[in-house]
Coordinates of C-alpha atoms in Angstrom, one line a residue:
X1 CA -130.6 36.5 86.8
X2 CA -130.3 34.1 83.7
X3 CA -127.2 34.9 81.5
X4 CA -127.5 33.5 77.6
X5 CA -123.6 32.8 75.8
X6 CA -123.2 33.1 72.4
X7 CA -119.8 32.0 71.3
X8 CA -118.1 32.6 67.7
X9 CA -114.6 31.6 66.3
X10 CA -112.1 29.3 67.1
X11 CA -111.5 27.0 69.9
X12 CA -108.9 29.7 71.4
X13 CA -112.0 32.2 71.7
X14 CA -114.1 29.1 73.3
X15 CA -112.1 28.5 75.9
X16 CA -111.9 32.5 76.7
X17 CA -115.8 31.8 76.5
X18 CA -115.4 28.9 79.2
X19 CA -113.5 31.3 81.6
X20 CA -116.4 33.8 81.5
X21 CA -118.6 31.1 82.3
X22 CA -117.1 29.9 85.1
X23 CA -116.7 33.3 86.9
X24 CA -120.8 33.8 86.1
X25 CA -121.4 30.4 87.6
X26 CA -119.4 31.2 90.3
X27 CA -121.0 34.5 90.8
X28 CA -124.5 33.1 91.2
X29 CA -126.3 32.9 87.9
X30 CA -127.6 31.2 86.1
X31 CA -126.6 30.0 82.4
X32 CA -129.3 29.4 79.9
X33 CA -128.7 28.1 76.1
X34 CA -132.2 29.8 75.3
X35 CA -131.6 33.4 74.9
X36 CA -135.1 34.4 74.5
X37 CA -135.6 33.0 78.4
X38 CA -132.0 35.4 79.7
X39 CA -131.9 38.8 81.3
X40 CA -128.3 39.4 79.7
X41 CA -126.6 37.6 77.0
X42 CA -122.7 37.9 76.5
X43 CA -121.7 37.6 72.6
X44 CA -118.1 36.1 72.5
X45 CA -117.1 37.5 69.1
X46 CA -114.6 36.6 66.1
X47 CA -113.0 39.6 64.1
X48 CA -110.2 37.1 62.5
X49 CA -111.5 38.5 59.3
X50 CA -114.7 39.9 57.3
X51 CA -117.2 37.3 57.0
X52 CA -116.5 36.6 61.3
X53 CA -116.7 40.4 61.6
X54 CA -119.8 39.9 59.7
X55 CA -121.2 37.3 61.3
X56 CA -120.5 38.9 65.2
X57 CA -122.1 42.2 63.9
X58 CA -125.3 39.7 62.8
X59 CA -125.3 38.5 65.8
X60 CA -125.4 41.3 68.0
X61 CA -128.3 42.9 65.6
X62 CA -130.2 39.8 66.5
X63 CA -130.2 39.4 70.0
X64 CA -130.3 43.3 70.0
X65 CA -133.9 42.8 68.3
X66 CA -134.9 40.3 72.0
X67 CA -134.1 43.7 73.9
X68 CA -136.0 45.7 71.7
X69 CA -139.0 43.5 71.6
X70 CA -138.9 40.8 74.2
X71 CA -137.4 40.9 78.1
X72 CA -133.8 41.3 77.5
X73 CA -132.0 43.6 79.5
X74 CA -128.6 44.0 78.1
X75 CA -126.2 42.6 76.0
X76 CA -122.6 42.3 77.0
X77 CA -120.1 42.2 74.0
X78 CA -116.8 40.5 74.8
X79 CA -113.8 39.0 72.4
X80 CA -112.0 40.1 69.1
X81 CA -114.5 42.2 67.3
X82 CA -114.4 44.5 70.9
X83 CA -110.8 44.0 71.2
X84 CA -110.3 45.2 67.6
X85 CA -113.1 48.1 67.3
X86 CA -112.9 48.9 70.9
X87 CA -113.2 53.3 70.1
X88 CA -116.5 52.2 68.0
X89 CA -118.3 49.9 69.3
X90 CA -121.2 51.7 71.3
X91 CA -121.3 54.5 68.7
X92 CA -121.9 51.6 65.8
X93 CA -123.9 49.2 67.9
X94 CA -126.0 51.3 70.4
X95 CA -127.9 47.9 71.3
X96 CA -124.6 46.7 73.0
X97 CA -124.3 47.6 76.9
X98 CA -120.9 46.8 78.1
X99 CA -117.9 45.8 75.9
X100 CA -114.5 43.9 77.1
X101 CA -111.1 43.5 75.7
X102 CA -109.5 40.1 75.2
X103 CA -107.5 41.3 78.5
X104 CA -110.7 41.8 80.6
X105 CA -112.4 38.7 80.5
X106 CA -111.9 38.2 84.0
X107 CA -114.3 41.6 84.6
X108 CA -117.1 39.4 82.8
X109 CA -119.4 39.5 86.7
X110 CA -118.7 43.2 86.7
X111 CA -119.7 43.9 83.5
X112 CA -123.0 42.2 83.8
X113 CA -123.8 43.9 87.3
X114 CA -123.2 47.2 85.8
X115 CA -125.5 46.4 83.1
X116 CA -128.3 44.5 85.4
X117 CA -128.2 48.8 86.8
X118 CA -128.6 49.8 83.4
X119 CA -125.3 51.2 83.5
X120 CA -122.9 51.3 80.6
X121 CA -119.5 49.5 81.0
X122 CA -116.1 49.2 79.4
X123 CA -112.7 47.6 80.2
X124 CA -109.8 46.8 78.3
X125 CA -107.1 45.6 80.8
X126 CA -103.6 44.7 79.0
X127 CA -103.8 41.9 76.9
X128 CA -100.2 41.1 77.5
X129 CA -100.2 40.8 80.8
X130 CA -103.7 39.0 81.1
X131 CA -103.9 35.9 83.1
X132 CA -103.9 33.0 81.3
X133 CA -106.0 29.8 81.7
X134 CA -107.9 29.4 84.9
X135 CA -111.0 27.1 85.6
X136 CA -113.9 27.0 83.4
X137 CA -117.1 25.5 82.3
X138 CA -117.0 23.2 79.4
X139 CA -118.9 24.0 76.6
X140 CA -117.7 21.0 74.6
X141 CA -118.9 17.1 75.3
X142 CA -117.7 15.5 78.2
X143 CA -115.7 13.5 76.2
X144 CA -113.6 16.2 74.6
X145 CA -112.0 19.0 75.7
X146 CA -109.5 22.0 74.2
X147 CA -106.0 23.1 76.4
X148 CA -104.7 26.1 75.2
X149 CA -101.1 26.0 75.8
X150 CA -100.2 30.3 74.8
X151 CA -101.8 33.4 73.9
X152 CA -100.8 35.6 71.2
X153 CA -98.8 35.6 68.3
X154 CA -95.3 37.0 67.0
X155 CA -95.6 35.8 63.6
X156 CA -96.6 38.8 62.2
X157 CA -97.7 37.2 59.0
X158 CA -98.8 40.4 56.7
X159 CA -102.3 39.5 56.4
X160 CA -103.4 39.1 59.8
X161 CA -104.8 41.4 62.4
X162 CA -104.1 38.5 65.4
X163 CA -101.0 40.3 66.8
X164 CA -102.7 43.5 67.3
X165 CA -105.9 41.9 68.6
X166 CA -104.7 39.2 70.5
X167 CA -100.7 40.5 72.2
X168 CA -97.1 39.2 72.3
X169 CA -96.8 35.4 72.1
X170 CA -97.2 34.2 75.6
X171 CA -96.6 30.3 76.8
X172 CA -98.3 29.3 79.7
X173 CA -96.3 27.2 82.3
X174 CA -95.7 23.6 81.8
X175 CA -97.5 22.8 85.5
X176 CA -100.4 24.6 84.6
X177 CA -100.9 22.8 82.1
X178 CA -100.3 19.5 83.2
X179 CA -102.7 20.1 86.4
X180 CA -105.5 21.5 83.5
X181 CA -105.2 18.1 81.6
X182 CA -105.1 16.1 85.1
X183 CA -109.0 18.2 86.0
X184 CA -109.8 17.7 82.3
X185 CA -109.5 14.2 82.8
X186 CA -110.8 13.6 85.8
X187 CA -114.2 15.5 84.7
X188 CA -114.5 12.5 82.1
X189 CA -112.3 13.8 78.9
X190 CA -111.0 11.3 76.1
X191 CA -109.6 13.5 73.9
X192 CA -107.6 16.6 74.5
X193 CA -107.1 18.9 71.6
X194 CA -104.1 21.7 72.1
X195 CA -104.4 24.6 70.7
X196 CA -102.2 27.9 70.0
X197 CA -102.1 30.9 67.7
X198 CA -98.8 29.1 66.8
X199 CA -98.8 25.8 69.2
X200 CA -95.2 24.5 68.1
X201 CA -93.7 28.1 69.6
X202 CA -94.8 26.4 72.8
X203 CA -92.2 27.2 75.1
X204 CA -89.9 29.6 73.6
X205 CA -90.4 32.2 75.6
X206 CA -90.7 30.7 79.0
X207 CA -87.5 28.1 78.3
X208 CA -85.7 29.4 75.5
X209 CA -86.2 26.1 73.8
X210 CA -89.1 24.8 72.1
X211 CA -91.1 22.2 74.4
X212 CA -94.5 21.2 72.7
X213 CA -92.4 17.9 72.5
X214 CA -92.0 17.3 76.0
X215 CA -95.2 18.5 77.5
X216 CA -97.0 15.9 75.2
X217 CA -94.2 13.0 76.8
X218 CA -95.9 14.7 80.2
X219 CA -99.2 14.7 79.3
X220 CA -99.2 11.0 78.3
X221 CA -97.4 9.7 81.4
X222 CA -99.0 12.1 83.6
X223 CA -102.3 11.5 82.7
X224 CA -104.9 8.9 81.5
X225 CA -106.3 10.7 78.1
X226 CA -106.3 8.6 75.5
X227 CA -106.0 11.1 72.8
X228 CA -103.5 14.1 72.4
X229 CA -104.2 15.8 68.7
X230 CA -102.3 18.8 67.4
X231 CA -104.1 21.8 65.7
X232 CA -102.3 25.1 64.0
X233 CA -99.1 24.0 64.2
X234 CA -96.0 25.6 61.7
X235 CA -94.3 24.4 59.2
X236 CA -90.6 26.1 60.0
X237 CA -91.0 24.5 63.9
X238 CA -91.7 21.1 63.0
X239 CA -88.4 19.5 64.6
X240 CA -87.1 16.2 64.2
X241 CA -88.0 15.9 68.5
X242 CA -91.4 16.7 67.5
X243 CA -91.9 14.2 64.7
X244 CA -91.0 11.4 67.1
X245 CA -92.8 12.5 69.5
X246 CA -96.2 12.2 67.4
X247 CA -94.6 8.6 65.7
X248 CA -93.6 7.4 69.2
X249 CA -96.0 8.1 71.7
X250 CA -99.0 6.2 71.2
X251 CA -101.6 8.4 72.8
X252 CA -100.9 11.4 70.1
X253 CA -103.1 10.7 66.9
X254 CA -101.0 10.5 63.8
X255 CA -103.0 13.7 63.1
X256 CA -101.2 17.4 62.5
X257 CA -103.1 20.3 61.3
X258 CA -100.1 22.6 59.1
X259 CA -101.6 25.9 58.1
X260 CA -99.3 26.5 55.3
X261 CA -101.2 29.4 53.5
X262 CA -99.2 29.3 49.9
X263 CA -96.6 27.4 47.7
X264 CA -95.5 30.2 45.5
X265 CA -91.9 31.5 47.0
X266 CA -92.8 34.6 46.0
X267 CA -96.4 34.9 47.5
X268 CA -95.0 33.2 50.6
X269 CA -92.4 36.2 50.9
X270 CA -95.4 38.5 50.6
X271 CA -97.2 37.2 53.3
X272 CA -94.3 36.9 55.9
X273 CA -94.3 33.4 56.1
X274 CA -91.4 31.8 57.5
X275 CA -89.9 29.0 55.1
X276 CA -90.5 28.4 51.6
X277 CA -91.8 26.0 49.4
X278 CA -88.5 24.0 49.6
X279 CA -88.8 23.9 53.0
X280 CA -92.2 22.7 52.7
X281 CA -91.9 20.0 50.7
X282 CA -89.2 18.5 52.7
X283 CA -91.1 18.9 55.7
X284 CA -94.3 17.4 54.4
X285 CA -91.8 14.5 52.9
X286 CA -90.3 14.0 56.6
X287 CA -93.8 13.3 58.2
X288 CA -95.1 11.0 55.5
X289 CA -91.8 8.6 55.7
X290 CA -91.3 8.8 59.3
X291 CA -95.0 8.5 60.0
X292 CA -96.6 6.9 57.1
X293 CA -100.5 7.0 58.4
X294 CA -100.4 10.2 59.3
X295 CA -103.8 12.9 58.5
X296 CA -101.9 16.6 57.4
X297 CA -104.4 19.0 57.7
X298 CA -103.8 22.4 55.7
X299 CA -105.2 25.7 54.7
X300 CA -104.5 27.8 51.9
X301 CA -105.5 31.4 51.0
X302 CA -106.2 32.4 47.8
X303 CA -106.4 35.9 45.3
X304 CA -103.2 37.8 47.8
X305 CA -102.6 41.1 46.5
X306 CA -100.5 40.5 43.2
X307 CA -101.1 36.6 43.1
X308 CA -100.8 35.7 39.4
X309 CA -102.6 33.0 37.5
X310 CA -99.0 31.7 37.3
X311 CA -98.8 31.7 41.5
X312 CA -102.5 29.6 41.4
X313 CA -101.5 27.3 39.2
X314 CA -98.1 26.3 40.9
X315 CA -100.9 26.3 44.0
X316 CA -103.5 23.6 42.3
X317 CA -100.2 21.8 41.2
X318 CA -98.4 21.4 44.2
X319 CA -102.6 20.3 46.0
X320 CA -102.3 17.9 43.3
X321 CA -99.0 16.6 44.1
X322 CA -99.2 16.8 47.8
X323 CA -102.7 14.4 48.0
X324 CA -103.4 16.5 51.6
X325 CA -106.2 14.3 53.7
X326 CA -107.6 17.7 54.9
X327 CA -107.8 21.0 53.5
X328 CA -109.6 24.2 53.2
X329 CA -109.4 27.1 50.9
X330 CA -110.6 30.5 51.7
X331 CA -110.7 33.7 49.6
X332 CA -108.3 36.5 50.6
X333 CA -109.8 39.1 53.3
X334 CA -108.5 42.6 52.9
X335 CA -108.0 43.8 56.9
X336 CA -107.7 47.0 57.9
X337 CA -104.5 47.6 60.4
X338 CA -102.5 44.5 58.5
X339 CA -99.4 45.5 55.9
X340 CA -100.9 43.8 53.0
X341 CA -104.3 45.8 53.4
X342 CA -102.0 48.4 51.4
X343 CA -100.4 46.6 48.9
X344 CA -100.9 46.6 45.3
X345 CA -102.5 44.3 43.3
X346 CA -105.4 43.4 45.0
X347 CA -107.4 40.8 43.8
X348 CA -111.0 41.2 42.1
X349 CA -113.3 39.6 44.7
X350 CA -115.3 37.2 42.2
X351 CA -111.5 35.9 41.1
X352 CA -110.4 35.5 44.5
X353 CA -113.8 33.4 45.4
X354 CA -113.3 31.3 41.7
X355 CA -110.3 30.8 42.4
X356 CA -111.2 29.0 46.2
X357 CA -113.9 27.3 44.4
X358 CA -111.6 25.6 41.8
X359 CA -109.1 24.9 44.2
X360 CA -111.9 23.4 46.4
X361 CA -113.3 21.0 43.9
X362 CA -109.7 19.9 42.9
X363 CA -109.1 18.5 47.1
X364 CA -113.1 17.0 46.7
X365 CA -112.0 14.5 44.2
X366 CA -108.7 14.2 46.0
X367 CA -110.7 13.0 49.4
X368 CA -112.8 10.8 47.4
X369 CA -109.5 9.0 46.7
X370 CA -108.1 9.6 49.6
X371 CA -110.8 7.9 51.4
X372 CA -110.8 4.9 49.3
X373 CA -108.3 3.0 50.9
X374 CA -110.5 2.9 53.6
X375 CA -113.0 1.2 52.5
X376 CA -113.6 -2.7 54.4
X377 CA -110.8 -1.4 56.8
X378 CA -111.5 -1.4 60.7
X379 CA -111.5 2.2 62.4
X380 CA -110.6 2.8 65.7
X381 CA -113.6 5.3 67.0
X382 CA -114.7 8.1 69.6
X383 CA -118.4 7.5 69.9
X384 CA -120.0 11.3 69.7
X385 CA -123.7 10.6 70.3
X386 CA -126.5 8.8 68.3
X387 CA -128.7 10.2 65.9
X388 CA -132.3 9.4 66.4
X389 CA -133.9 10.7 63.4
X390 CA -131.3 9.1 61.4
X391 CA -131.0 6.0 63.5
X392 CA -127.1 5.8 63.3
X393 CA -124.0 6.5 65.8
X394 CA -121.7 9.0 64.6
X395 CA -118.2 9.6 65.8
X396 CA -114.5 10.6 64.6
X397 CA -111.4 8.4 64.4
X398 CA -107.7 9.9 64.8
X399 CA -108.8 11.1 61.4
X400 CA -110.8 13.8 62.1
X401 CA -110.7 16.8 64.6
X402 CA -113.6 18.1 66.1
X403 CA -116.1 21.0 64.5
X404 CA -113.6 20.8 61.6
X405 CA -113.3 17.2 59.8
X406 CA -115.7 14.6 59.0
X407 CA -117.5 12.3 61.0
X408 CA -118.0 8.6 60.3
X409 CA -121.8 7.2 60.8
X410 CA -122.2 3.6 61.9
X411 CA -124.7 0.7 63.0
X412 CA -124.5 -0.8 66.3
X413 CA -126.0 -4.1 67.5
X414 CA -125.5 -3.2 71.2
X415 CA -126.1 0.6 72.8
X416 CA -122.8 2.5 73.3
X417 CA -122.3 5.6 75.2
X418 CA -120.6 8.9 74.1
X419 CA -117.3 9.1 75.2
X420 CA -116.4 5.5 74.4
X421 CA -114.7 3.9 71.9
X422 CA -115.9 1.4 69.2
X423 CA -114.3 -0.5 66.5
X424 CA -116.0 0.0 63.2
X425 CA -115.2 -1.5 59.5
X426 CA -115.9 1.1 56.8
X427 CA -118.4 -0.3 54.0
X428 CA -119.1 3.0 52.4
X429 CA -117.4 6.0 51.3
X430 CA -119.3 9.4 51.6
X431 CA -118.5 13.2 50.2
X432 CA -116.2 13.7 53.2
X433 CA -117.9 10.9 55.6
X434 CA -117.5 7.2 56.0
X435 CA -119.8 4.8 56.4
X436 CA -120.2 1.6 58.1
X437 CA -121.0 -0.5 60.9
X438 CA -119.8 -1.7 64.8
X439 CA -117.6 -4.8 65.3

């Protein structure tokens, strides 16, 4: 039987996409990317908030349209939206054959049996006590790769549905880790991106200390990878250990990615974020002086219930002031089964989407500046692939994570392979891409 994947979200979701994958191929079958050509196809979903909802729900409607009309047998829904609406799902989506919890991924070859018999299956194991990790087929280039270092999330931010979808924050062993990266790089990896629902909690409950510091010291002497780069990591756990760790070891980018969601002490309360804007600032001031090349990715979330035009302002002021290399803006999503779905003052939706839009333009012109100082400067480079009908390599330097940031397109006199590494000089300065050629 041939099994099509569809996978939506984050990286974290990916790599529970990986796992499935794995058991499948172990199991005998075979994947295909074509799902008009499979038997079954397994949508991975994202619930995170209502546009992912949306876009899962689209999803299953359109492969549910290949079993109506074409030779599909069954589709098999897995992930957050099935974690999260697990009592609804077969009454809302008939076309959906077999749902699993975040906990049951490991059920993913019992699941499509039962649905290759035109049965109808369900698990949901306990998503605290799920496995973590595990092999798995990699979905990304051979080049890069993502380690998940925990599951879960203890936060409890008031505007997120995480916690209840995806458990208690759970490390994974240090070992485990170490001989995932060691696999990782023997299958050809170059750049190892770690990921958490919080990755500097890493640790705390397994040691009682946090450790994200010294399983990146491991990671670089135990291994070969070239590049270590940090995604979602918090504000109020960036420790002094941790900032030399990125200055001093040369094989983590000079790259952090710093959700910090507000600036507004009093929206920050709101939200349960730990810190405030003080803390903040002096955080943001700590890794520019002790690291002064280093990329601070950041996300904000605009139009929270009783945000004032006051609170927006102080926002646009402090994305002035702050000159962030990456950053995105998103609207405020009202979700169901979070403490802020019921408080007051909720935003008009065309003033929460104006005010992302503003907010948006203002960090456009920001990049352009931003990327200025780049201009006849030599980039260090991951070569990503070529692009035939625009006859140019592309890649990413330390700059820019993958599926999120830019990309910079170059010339090459010789042929290079993906996976390598070139050094380019920048002679052009796109929207958010740069420009320029092969040394």
């Amino acid at each position: 039987m041939k099994i099509g994947f569809v996978s939506l979200g984050c990286p974290k979701n990916q790599l529970d996409a990986e796992v499935m994958l794995y058991y499948l191929a172990q199991a005998g079958y075979e994947i295909t990317a074509e799902e008009t050509e499979a038997d079954i196809v397994i949508i991975n979903t994202c619930a995170f908030i209502e546009s992912a909802k949306k876009e899962s729900i689209d999803n299953i409607i359109d492969i549910g349209w290949l079993k109506e009309n074409k030779n599909l047998k069954g589709i098999v829904v897995t992930g957050c939206l099935s974690e999260r609406y697990r009592d609804s799902i077969f009454e809302e989506l008939p076309e959906v054959d077999a749902v699993l919890g975040v906990g049951s991924i490991h059920n993913i070859v019992d699941a499509v049996k039962a649905v290759a018999e035109g049965k109808k299956y369900s698990s949901y194991e306990d998503k605290n006590t799920v496995e973590l990790g595990g092999d798995r087929v990699l979905t990304t280039p051979d080049h890069a790769a993502y380690l998940k270092i925990a599951e879960g999330c203890d936060n409890r931010c008031t505007y997120c549905a995480i916690p209840s979808i995806r458990g208690k924050f759970r490390s994974r062993p240090m070992e485990d880790l170490i001989h995932e990266a060691k696999d990782l790089e023997n299958l050809g990896v170059k750049e190892l991106t770690i990921v958490a629902q919080d990755t500097t909690r890493y640790g705390i409950d397994l040691y009682g200390e946090y450790k994200l510091p010294e399983l990146l010291r491991r990671l670089a002497k135990e291994t070969k990878i070239e590049w270590f780069r940090l995604l979602y990591c918090y504000p109020d756990k960036i420790t002094d250990e941790l900032i030399a760790e990125i200055r001093d070891n040369d094989r983590v980018v000079k790259y952090i990615d710093l959700p910090l969601q507000h600036i507004s002490d009093r929206i920050l309360k709101r939200m349960n974020r730990h810190g405030d804007s003080k803390m903040i600032r002096e955080v943001l001031g700590k890794l520019r002086r002790e690291i002064p090349d280093i990329v601070i990715r950041t996300t904000f979330i605009v139009g929270f219930p009783g945000e004032t035009e006051e609170d927006f302002e102080e926002l646009c002021a402090f994305v002035d002031e702050a000159k962030f290399d990456r950053m995105g803006a998103f609207a405020y999503s009202r979700e169901e089964d979070t403490p802020a779905y019921d408080f007051e003052n909720q935003i008009d939706e065309q003033v929460k989407q104006d005010r992302a839009d503003v907010i948006m333009a203002q960090q456009y012109r920001i990049n352009a500046e931003r990327n200025e100082r780049f201009l006849h400067k030599t980039l260090k480079v991951l070569v990503e692939d070529y692009d035939v009908v625009a006859e140019t390599y592309y890649g990413r330097s330390y700059m820019d994570a993958p599926e999120i940031d830019g990309k910079i397109y170059f010339q090459s006199k010789r042929k290079l392979k993906p996976g390598t590494f070139a050094n380019v000089k920048i002679d052009e300065i796109g929207d958010y891409d740069l420009i320029g050629h092969a040394l």
